[in-house]
CSV table of C-alpha atoms in Angstrom, one decimal:
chain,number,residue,atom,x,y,z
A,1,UNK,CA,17.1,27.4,-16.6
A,2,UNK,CA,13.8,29.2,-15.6
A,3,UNK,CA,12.0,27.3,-13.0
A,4,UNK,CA,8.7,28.3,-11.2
A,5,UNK,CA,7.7,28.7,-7.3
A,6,UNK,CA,4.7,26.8,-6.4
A,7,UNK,CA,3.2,27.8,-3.0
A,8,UNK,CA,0.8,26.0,-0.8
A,9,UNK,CA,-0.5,29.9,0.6
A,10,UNK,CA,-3.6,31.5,-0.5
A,11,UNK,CA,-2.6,34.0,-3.1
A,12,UNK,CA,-5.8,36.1,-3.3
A,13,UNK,CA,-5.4,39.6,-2.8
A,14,UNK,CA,-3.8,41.6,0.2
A,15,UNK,CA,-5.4,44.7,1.9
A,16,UNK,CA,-3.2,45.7,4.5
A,17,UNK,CA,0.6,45.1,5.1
A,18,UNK,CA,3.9,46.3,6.6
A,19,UNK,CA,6.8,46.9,3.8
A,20,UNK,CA,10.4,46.0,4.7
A,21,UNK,CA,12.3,48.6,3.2
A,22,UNK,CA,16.5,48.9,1.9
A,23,UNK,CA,17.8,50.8,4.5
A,24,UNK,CA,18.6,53.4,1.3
A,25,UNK,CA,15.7,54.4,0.1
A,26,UNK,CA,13.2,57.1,1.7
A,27,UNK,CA,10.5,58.8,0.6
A,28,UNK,CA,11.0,62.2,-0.6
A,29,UNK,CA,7.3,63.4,-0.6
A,30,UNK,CA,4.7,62.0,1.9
A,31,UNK,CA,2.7,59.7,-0.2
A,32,UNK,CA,5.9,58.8,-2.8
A,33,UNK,CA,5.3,54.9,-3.4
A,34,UNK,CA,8.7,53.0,-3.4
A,35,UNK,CA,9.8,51.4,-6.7
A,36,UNK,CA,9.3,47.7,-6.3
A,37,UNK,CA,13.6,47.0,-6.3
A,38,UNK,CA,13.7,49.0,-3.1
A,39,UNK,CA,11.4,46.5,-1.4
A,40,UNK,CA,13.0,43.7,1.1
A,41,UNK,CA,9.7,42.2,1.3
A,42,UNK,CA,6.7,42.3,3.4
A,43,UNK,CA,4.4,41.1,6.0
A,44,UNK,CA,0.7,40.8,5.3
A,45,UNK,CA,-1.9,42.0,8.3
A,46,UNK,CA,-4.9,40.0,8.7
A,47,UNK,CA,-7.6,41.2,11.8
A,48,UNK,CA,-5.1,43.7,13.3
A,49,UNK,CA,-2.1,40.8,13.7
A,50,UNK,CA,1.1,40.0,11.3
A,51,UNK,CA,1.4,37.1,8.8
A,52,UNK,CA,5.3,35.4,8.0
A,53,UNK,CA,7.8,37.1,6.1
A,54,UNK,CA,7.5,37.0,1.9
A,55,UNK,CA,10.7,38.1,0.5
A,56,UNK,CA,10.3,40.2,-2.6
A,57,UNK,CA,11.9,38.3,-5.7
A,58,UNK,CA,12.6,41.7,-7.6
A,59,UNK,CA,14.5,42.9,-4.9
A,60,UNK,CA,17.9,45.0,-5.5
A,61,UNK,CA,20.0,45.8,-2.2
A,62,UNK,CA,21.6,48.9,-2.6
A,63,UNK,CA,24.6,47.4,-1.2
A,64,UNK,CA,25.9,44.5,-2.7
A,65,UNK,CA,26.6,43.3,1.3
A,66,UNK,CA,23.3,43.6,2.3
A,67,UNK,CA,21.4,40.4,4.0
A,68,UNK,CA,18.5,39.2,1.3
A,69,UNK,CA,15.5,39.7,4.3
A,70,UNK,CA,15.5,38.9,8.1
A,71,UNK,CA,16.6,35.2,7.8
A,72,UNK,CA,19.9,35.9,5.6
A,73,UNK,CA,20.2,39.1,7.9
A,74,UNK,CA,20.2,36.5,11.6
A,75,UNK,CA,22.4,33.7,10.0
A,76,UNK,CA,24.8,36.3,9.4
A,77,UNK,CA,24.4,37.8,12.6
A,78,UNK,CA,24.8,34.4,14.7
A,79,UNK,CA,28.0,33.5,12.1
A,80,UNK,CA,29.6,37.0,13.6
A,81,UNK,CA,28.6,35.5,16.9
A,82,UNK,CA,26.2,38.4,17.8
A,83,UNK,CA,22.9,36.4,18.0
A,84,UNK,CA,22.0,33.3,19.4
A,85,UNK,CA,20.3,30.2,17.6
A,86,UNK,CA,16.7,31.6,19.9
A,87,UNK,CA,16.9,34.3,17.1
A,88,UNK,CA,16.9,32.2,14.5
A,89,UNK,CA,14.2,29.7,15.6
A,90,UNK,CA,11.8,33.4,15.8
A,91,UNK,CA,12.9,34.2,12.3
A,92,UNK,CA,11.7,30.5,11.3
A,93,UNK,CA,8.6,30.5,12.8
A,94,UNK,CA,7.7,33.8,11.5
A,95,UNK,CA,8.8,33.7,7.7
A,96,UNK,CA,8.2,32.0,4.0
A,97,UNK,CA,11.0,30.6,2.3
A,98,UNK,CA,12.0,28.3,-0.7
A,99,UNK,CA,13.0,24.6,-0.9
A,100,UNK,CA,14.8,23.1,-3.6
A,101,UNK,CA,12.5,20.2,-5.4
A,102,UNK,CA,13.9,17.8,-7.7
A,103,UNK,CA,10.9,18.0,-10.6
A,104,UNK,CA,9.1,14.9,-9.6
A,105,UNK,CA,7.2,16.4,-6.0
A,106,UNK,CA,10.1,15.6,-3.7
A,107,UNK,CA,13.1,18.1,-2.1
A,108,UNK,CA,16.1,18.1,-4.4
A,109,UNK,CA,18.6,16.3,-1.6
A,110,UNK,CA,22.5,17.6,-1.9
A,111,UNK,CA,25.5,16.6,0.5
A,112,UNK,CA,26.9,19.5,2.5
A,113,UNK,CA,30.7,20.3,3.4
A,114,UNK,CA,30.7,18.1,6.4
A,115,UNK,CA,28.9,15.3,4.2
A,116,UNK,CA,25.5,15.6,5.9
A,117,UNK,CA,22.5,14.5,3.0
A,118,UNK,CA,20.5,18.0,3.4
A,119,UNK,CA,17.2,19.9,1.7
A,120,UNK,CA,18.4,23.5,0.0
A,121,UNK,CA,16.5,26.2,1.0
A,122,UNK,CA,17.0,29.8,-0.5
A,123,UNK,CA,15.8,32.9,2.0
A,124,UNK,CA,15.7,35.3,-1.1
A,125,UNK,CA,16.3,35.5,-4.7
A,126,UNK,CA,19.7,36.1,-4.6
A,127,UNK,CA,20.4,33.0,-3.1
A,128,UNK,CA,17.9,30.9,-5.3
A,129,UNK,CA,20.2,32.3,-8.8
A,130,UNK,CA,23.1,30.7,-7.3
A,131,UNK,CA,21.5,27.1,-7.2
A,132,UNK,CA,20.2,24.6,-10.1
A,133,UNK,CA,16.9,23.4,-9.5
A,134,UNK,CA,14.2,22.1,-11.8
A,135,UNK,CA,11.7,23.4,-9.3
A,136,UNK,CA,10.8,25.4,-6.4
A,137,UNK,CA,8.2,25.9,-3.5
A,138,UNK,CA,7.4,28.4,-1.2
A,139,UNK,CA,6.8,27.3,2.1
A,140,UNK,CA,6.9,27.9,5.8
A,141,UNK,CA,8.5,25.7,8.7
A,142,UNK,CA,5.5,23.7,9.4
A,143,UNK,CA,5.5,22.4,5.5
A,144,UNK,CA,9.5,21.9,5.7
A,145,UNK,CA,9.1,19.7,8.8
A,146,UNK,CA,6.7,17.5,7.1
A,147,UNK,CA,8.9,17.8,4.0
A,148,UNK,CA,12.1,16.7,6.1
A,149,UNK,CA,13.0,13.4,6.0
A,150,UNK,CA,14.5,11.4,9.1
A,151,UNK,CA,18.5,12.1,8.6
A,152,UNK,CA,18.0,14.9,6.4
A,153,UNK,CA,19.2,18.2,7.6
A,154,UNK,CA,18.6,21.6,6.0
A,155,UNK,CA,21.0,23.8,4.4
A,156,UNK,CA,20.3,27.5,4.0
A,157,UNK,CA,22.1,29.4,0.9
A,158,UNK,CA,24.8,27.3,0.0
A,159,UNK,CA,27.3,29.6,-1.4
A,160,UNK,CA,26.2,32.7,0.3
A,161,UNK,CA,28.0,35.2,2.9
A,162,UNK,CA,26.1,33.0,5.9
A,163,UNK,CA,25.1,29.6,4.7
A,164,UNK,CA,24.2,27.1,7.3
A,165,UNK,CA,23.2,23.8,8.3
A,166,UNK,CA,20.0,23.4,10.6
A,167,UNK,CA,19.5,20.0,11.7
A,168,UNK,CA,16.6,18.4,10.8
A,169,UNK,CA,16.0,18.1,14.7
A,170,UNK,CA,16.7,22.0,15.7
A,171,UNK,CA,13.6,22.1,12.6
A,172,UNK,CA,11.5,20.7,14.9
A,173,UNK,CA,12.5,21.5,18.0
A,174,UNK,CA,11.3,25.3,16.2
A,175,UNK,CA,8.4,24.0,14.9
A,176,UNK,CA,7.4,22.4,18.5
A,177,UNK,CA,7.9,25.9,20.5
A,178,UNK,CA,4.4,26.2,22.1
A,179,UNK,CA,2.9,30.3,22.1
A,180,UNK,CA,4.1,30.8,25.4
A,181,UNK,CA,7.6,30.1,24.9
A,182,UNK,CA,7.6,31.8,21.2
A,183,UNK,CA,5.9,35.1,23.7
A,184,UNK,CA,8.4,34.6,26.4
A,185,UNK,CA,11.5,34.9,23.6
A,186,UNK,CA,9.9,38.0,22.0
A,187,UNK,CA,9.5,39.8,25.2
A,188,UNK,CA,13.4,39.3,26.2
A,189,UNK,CA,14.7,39.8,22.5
A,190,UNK,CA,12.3,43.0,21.8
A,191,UNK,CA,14.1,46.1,20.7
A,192,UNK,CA,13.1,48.7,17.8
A,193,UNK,CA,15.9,50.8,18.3
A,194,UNK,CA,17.2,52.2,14.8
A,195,UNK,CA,13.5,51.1,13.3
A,196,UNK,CA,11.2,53.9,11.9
A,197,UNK,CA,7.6,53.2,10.7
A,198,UNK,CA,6.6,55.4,8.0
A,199,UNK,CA,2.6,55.6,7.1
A,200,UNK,CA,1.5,55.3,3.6
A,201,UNK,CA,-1.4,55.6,2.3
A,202,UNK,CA,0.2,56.1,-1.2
A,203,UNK,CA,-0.9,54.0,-4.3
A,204,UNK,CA,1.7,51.5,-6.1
A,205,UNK,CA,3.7,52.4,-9.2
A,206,UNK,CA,2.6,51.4,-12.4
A,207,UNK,CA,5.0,48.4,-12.6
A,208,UNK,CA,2.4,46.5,-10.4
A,209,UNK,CA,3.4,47.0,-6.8
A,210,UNK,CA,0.4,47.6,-5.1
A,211,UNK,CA,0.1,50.2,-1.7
A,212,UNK,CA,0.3,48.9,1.7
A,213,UNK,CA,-0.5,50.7,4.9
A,214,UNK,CA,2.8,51.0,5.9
A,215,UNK,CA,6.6,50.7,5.1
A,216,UNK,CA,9.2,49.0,7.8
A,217,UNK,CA,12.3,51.1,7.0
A,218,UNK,CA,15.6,50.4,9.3
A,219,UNK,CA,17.2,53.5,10.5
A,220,UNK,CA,20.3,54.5,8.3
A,221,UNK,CA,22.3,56.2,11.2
A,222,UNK,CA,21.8,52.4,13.4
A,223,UNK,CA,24.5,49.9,13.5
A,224,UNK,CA,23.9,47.0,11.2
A,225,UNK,CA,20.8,48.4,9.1
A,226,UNK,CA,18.8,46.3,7.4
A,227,UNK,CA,19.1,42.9,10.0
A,228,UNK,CA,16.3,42.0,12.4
A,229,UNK,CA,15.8,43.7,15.6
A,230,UNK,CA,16.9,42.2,19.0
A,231,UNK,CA,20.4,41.8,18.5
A,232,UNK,CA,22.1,39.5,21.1
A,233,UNK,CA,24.7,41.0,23.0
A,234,UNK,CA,27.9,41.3,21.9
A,235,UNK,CA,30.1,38.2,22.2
A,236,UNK,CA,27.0,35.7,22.1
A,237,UNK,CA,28.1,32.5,20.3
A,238,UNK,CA,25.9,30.1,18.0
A,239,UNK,CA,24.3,27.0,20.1
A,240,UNK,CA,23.7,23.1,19.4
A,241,UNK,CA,21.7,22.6,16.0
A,242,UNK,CA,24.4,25.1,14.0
A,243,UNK,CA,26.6,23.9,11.5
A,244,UNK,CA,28.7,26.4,9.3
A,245,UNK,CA,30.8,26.0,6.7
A,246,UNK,CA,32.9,29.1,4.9
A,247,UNK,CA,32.7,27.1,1.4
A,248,UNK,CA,29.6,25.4,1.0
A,249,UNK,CA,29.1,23.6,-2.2
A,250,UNK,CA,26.4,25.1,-4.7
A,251,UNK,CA,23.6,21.9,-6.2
A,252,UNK,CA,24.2,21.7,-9.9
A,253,UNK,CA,27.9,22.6,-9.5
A,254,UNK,CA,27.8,26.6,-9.7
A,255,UNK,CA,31.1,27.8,-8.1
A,256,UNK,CA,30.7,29.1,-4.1
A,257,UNK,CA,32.0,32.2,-3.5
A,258,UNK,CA,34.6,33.3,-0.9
A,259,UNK,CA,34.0,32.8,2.7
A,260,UNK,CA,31.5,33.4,5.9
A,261,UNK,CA,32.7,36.1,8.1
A,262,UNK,CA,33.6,33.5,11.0
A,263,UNK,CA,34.4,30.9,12.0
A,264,UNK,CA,37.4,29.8,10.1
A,265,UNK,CA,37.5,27.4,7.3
A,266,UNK,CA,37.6,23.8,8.1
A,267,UNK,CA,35.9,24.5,11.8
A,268,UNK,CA,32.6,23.7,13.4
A,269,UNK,CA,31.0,25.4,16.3
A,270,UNK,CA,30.0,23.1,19.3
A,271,UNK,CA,27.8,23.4,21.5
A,272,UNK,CA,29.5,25.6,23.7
A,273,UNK,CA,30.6,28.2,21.4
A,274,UNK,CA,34.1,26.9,20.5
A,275,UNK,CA,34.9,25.4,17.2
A,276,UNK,CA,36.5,22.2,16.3
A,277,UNK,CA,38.3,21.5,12.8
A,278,UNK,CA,35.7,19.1,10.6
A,279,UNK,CA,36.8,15.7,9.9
A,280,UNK,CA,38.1,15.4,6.0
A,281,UNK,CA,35.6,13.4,3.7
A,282,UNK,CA,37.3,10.6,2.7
């Protein structure tokens, strides 16, 4: 079924951005533009500061294992308990994504694993092919929140290598952070290591990607290229407002494939880091 994203942002023409690169791909002359596959996505620059996140739909990893863009690349990172749920609220705050609408203005609803009534969001395009939907919109956190209905919970890329359940209330404790507190987790989760920024000042291939001022490109040689910087450290485990599930079920009954790299099957994370088998639905 071919369905269309509608998006609140203005979609008038961007001067200036940062390009998120595949970790594979480098320039072999100075002003080489990339082919638009090798894009992750990027972040528009307005007045010398950074706008959220827009994955690139015609994106092709270069490795079938490779996260989507930075939110796929942090659930996955929390899942193998080496981030913490801080990581994920900064990813939130500072990227688009898309919800799952039913057709009629209103968030297709699903159940997930644990029975929970949740909203489907898809971080990339990858994770959209996998799910049935008569529509889609392109949002940000603030929209979701107003989107999310009291109860409702939000399930990222059902199906997926790291799909998860945010509760509806972790939503907006994110969208609540005030500047200082958003600052105050920057400063203690800032690290660039394995992160090279290349100037461009190239012009875009004839397909119709235009040049930006700059690409983003992960350094090959660094552990875990291609995921967001700041990294917890090792041994961290997921906090309160995480729900995982190794076999969520896919909306309009498209097969999920095999599971999350932890926790096991059939097991929840609390609070405190430890995991405690989910009741059966009966």
């Amino acid at each position: 079924m071919d369905t269309m994203t509608e998006t609140t942002e203005n979609a008038g023409p961007m001067e200036n951005w940062f390009l998120l690169m595949d970790p594979e791909w480098s320039p072999s002359s100075e002003n080489e533009a990339p082919p638009i596959e090798a894009i992750v996505g990027l972040w528009p620059v307005e007045e010398g500061k950074l706008g959220k996140f827009r994955a690139n739909p015609e994106y092709l990893p270069a490795d079938e294992n490779s996260p989507s863009d930075p939110v796929d690349a942090v659930l996955r990172l929390v899942l193998q308990g080496r981030a913490e749920a801080e990581h994920i609220q900064l990813m939130l705050r500072d990227s688009l994504f898309d919800i799952a609408m039913n057709g009629d203005g209103r968030p297709l609803v699903t159940k997930s694993p644990d029975d929970i009534p949740c909203v489907v969001v898809a971080t990339g395009e990858q994770h959209r092919r996998r799910i049935n939907s008569p529509d889609w919109r392109r949002i940000d956190l603030d929209e979701l929140v107003v989107l999310l209905a009291d109860g409702v919970d939000v399930l990222f890329n059902p199906g997926g290598p790291a799909s998860v359940r945010l509760t509806g209330d972790f939503m907006r404790e994110t969208l609540m952070m005030d500047e200082e507190q958003v600052a105050e987790l920057y400063q203690n989760h800032q690290d660039a290591t394995g992160l090279k920024i290349v100037p461009w000042d190239g012009t875009g291939p004839d397909d119709g990607a235009a040049a930006g001022d700059a690409a983003a490109e992960p350094d090959s040689a660094a552990p875990d290229s291609g995921a967001p910087a700041a990294p917890a450290p090792s041994g961290v485990s997921a906090a309160g407002g995480i729900s995982v599930s190794s076999e969520a079920p896919v909306p309009g009954g498209k097969p999920a494939p095999g599971g999350t790299p932890a926790p096991a099957s059939g097991e929840t994370p609390t609070a405190d880091g430890s995991a405690t088998p989910d009741e059966p639905n009966q």
